[in-house]
Tab-separated table of N, CA and C in Angstrom:
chain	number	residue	atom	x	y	z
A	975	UNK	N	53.334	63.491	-136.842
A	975	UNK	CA	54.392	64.135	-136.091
A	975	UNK	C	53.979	64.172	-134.626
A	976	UNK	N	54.928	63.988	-133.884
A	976	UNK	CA	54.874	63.833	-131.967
A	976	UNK	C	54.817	65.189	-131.324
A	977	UNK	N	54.329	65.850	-131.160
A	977	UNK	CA	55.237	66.597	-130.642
A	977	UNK	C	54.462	66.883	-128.604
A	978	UNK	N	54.471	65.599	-128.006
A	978	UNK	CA	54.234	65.427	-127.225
A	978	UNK	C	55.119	66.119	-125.813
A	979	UNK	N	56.243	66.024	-126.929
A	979	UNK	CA	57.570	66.893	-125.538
A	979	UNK	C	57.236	67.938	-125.295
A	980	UNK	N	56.645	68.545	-126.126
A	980	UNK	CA	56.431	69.736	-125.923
A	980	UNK	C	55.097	70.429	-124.610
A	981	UNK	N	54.588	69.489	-124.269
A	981	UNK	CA	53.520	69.811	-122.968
A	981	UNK	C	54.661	70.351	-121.868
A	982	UNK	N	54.206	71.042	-121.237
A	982	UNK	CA	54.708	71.980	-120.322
A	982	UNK	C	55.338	73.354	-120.599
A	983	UNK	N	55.986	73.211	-122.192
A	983	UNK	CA	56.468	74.507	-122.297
A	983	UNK	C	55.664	75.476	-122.294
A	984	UNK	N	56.043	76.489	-122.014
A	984	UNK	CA	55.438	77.856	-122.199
A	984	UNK	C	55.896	78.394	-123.444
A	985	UNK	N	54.296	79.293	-123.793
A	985	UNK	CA	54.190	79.862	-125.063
A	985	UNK	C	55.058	81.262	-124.787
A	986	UNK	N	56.427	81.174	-125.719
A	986	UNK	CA	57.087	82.813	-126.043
A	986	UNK	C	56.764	83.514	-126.686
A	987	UNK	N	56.062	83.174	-128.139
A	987	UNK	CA	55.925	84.037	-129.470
A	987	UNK	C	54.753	83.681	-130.269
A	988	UNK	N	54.599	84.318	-130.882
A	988	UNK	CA	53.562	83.568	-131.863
A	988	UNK	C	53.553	84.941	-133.215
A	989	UNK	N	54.320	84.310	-134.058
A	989	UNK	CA	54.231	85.585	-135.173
A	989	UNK	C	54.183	84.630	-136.698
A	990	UNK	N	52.759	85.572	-137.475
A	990	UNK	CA	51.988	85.184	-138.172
A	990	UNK	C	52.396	85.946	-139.235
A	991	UNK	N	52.925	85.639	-140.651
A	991	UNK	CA	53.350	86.161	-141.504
A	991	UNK	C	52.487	86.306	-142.841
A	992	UNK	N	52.083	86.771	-143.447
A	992	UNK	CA	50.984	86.631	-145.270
A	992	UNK	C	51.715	87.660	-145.482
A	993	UNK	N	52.221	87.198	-147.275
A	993	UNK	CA	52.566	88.626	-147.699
A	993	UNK	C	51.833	87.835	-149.481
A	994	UNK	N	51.932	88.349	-150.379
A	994	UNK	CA	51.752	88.129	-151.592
A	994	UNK	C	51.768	86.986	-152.027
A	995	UNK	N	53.694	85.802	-151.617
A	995	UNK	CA	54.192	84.910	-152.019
A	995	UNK	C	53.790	83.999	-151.391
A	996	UNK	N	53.519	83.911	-150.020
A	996	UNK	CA	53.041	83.142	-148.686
A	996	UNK	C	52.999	83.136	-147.885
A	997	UNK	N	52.247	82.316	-146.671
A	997	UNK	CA	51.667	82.750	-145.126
A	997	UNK	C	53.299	81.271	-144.441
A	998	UNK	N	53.261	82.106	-143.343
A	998	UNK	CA	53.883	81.088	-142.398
A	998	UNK	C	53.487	81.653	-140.831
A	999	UNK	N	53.418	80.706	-140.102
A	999	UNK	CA	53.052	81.312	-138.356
A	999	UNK	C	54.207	80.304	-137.986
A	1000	UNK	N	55.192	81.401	-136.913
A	1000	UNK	CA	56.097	80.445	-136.420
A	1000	UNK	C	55.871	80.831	-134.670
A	1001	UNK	N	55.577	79.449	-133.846
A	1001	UNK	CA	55.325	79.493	-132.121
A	1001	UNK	C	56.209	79.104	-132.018
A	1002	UNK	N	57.220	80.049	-130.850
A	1002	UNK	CA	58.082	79.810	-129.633
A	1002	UNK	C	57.691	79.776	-128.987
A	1003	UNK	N	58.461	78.292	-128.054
A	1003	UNK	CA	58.193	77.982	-126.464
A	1003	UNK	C	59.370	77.601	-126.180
A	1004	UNK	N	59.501	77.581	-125.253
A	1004	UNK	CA	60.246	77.959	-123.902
A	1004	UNK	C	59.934	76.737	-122.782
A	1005	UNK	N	60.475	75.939	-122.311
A	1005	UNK	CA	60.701	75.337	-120.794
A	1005	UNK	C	61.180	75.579	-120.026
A	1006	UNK	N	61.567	77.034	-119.819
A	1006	UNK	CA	62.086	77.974	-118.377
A	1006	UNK	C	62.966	77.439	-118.337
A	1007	UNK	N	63.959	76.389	-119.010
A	1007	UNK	CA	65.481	76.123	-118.464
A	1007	UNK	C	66.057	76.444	-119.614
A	1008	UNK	N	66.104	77.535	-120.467
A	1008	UNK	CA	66.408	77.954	-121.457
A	1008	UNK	C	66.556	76.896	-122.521
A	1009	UNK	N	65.583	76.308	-122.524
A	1009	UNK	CA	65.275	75.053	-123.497
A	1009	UNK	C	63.971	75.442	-124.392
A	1010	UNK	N	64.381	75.708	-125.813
A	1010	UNK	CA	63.703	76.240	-126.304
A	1010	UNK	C	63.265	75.604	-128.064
A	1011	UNK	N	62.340	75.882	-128.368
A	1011	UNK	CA	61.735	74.797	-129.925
A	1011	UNK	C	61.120	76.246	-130.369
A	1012	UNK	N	61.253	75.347	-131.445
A	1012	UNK	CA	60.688	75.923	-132.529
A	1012	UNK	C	59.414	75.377	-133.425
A	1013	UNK	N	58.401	75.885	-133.632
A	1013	UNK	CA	57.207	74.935	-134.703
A	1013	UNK	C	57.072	76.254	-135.576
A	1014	UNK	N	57.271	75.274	-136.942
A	1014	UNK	CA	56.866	76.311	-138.372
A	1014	UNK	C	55.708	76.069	-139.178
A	1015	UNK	N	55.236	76.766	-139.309
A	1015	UNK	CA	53.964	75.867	-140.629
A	1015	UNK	C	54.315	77.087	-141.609
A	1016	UNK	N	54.200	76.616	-142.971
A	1016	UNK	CA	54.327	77.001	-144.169
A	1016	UNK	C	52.970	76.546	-144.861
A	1017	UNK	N	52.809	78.103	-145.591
A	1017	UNK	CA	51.436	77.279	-146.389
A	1017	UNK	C	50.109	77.670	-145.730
A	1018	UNK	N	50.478	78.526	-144.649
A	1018	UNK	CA	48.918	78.848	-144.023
A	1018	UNK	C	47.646	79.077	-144.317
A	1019	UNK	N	46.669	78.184	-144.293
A	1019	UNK	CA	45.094	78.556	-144.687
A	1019	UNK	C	44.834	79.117	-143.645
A	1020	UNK	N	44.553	79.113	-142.165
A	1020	UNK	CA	43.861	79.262	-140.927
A	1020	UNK	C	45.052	79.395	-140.007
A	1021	UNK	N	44.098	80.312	-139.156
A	1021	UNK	CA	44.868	80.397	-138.169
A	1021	UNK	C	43.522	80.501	-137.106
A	1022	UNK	N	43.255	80.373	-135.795
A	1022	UNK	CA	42.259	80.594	-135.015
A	1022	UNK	C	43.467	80.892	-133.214
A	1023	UNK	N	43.149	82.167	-132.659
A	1023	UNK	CA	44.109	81.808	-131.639
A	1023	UNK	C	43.299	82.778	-130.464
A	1024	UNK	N	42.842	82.116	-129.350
A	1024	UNK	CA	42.143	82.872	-128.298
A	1024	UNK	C	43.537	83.789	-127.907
A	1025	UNK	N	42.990	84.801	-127.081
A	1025	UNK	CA	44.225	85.930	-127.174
A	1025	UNK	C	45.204	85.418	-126.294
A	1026	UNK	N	46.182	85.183	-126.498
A	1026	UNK	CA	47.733	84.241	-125.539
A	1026	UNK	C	48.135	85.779	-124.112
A	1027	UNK	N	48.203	84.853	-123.263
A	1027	UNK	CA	49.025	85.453	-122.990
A	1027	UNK	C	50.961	85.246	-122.991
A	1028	UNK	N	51.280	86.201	-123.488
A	1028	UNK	CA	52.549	85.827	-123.720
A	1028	UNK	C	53.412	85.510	-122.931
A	1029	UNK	N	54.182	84.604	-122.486
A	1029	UNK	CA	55.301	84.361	-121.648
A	1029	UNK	C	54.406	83.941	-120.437
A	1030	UNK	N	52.896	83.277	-120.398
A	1030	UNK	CA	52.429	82.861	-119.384
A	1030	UNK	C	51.464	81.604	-119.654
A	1031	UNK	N	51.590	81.526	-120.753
A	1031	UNK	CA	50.841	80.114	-121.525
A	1031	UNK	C	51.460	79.050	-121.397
A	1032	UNK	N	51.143	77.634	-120.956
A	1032	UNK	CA	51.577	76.916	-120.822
A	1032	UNK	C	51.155	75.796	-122.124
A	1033	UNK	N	51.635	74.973	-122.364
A	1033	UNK	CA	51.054	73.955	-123.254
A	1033	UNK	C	50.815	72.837	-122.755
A	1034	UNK	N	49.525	72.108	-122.437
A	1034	UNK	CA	49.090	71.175	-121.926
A	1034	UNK	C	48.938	70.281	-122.445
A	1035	UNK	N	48.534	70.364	-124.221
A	1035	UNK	CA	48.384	69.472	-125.394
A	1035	UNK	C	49.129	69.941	-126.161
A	1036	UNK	N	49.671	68.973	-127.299
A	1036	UNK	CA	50.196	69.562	-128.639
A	1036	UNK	C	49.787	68.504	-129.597
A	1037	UNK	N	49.421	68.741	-130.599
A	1037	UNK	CA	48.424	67.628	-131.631
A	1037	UNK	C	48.626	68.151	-132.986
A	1038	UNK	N	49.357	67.649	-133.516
A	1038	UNK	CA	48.955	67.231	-135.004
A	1038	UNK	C	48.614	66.086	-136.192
A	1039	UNK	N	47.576	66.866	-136.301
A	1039	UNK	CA	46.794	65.623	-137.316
A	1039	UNK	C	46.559	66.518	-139.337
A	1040	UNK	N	46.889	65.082	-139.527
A	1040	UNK	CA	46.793	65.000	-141.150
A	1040	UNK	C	45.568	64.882	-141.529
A	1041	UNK	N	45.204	65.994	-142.435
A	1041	UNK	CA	44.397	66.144	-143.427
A	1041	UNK	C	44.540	65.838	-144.993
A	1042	UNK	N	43.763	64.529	-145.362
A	1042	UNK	CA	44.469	64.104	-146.350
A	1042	UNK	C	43.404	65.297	-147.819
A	1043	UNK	N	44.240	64.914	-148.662
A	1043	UNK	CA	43.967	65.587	-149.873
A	1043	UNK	C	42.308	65.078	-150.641
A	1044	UNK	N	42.529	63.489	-150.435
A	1044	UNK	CA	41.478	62.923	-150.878
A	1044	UNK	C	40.836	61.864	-149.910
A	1045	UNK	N	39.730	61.890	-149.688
A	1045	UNK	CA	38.826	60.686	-148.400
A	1045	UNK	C	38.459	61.920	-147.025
A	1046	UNK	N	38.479	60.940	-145.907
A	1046	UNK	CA	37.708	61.949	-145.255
A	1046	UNK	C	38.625	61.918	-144.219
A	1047	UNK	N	38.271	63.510	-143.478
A	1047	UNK	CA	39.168	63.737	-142.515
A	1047	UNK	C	38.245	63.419	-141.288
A	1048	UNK	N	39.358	63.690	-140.058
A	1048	UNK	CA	38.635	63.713	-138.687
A	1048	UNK	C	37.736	63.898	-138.401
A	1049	UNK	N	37.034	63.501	-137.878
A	1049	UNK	CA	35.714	64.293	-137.218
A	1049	UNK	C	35.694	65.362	-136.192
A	1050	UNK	N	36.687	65.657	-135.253
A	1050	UNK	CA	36.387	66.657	-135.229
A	1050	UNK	C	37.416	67.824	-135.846
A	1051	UNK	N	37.769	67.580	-137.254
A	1051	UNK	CA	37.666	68.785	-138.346
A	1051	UNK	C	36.847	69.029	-139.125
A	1052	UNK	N	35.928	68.543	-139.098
A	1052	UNK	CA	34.321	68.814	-139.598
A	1052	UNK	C	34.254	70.948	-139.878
A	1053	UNK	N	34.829	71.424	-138.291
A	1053	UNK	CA	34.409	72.904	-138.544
A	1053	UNK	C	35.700	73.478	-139.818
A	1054	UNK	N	36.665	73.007	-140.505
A	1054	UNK	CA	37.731	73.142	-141.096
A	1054	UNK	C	37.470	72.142	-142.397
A	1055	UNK	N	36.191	72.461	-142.712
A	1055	UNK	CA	35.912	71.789	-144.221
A	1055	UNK	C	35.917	72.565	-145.048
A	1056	UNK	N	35.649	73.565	-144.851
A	1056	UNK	CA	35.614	74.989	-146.008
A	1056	UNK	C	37.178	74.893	-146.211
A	1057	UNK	N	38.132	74.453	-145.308
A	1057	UNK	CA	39.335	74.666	-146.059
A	1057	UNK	C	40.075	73.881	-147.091
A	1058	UNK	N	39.554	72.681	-147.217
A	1058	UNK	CA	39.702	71.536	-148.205
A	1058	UNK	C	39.788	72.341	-149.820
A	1059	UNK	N	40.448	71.968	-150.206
A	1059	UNK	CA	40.651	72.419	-152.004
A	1059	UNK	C	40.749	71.350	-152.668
A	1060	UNK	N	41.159	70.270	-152.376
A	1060	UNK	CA	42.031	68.971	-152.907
A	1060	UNK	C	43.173	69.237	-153.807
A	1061	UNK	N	43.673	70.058	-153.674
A	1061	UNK	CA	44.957	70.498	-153.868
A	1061	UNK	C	46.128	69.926	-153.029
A	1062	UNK	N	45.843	69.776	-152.122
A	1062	UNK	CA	47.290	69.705	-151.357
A	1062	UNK	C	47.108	68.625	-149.621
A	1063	UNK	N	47.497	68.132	-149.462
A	1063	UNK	CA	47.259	67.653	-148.033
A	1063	UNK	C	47.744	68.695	-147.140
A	1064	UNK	N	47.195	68.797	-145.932
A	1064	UNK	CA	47.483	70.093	-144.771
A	1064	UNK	C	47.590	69.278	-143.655
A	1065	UNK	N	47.991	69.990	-142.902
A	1065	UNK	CA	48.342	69.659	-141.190
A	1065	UNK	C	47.463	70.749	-140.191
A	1066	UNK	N	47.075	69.789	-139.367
A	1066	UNK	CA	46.319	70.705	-138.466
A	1066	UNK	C	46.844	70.840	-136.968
A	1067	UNK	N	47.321	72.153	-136.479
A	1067	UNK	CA	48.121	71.949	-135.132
A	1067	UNK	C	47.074	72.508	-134.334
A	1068	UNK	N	46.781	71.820	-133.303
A	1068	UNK	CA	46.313	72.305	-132.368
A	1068	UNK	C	46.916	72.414	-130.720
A	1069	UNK	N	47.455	73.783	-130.355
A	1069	UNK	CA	47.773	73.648	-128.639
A	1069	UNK	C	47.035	74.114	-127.791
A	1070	UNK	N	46.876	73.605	-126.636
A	1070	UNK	CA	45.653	73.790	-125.936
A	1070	UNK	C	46.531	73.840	-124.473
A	1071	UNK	N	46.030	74.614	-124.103
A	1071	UNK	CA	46.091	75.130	-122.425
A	1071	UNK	C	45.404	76.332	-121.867
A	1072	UNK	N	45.591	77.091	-120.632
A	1072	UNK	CA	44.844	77.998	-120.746
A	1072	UNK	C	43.966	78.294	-122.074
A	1073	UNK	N	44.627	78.423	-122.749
A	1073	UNK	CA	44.551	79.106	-124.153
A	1073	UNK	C	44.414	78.628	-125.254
A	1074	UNK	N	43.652	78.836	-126.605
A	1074	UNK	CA	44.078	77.291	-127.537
A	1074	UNK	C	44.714	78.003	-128.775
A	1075	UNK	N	44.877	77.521	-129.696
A	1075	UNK	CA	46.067	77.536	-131.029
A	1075	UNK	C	45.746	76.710	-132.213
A	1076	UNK	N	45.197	77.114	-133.173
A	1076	UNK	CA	45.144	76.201	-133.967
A	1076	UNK	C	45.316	76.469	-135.265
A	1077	UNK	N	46.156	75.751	-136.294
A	1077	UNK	CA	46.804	76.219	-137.269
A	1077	UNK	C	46.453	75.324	-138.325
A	1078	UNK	N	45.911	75.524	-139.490
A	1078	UNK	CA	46.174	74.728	-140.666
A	1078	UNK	C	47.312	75.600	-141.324
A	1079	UNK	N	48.045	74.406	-142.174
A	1079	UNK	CA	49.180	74.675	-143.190
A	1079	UNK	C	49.355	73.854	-144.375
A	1080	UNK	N	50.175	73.600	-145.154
A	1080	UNK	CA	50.439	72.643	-146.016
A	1080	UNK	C	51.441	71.500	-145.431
A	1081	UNK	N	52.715	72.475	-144.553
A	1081	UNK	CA	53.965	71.843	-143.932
A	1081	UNK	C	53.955	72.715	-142.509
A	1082	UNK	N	54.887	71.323	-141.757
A	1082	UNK	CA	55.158	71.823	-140.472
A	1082	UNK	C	56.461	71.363	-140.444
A	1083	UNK	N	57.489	72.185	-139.347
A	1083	UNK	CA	58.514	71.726	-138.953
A	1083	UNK	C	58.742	72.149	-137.396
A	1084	UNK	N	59.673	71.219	-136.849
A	1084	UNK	CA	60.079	71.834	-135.777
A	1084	UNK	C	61.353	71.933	-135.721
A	1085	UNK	N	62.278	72.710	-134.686
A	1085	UNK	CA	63.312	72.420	-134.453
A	1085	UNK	C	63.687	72.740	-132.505
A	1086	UNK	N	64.593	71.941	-132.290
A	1086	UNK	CA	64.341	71.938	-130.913
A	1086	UNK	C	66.274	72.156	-130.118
């Protein structure tokens, strides 16, 4: 998945959900021209997020990479091996600016 358009927006939200049935973290951003996306992950193992500031984060990178179920992943997901089960393939989002973001899930979506 691309989600390359997304450099420049600014970070709006970031709300992280676990209840019993399942985890989801959904990030809003914002491009100050009231142009606004959406990214979902469903399925949350991890979450890692230096503290945002809200409504002042910019996104400089946006990256997601596949973690397959079986063979070997990235190298640098080496620190995200404890999360492997071979259960399921995951997605790993990482946004980086000031600030960084990084999410394993099972699924991601966006909407824009």
């Amino acid at each position: 998945m691309d989600l390359s358009a997304y450099r420049g927006y600014f970070l709006d939200a970031v709300v992280v959900q676990v209840d019993s049935v399942a985890s989801t973290a959904r990030i809003s951003l914002t491009s100050g021209d009231d142009d606004t996306a959406v990214i979902e992950l469903m399925g949350v193992v991890h979450v890692r997020m230096d503290s945002p500031d809200v409504k002042g984060d910019f996104i400089d990178e946006a990256v997601v990479s596949d973690l397959p179920r079986t063979g070997a992943w990235p190298a640098d997901a080496h620190h995200l091996l404890h999360l492997h089960n071979n259960d399921s393939e995951l997605v790993w989002l990482k946004l980086t600016g000031p600030r960084e973001i990084e999410v394993v899930a099972e699924r991601i979506t966006t909407e824009h």
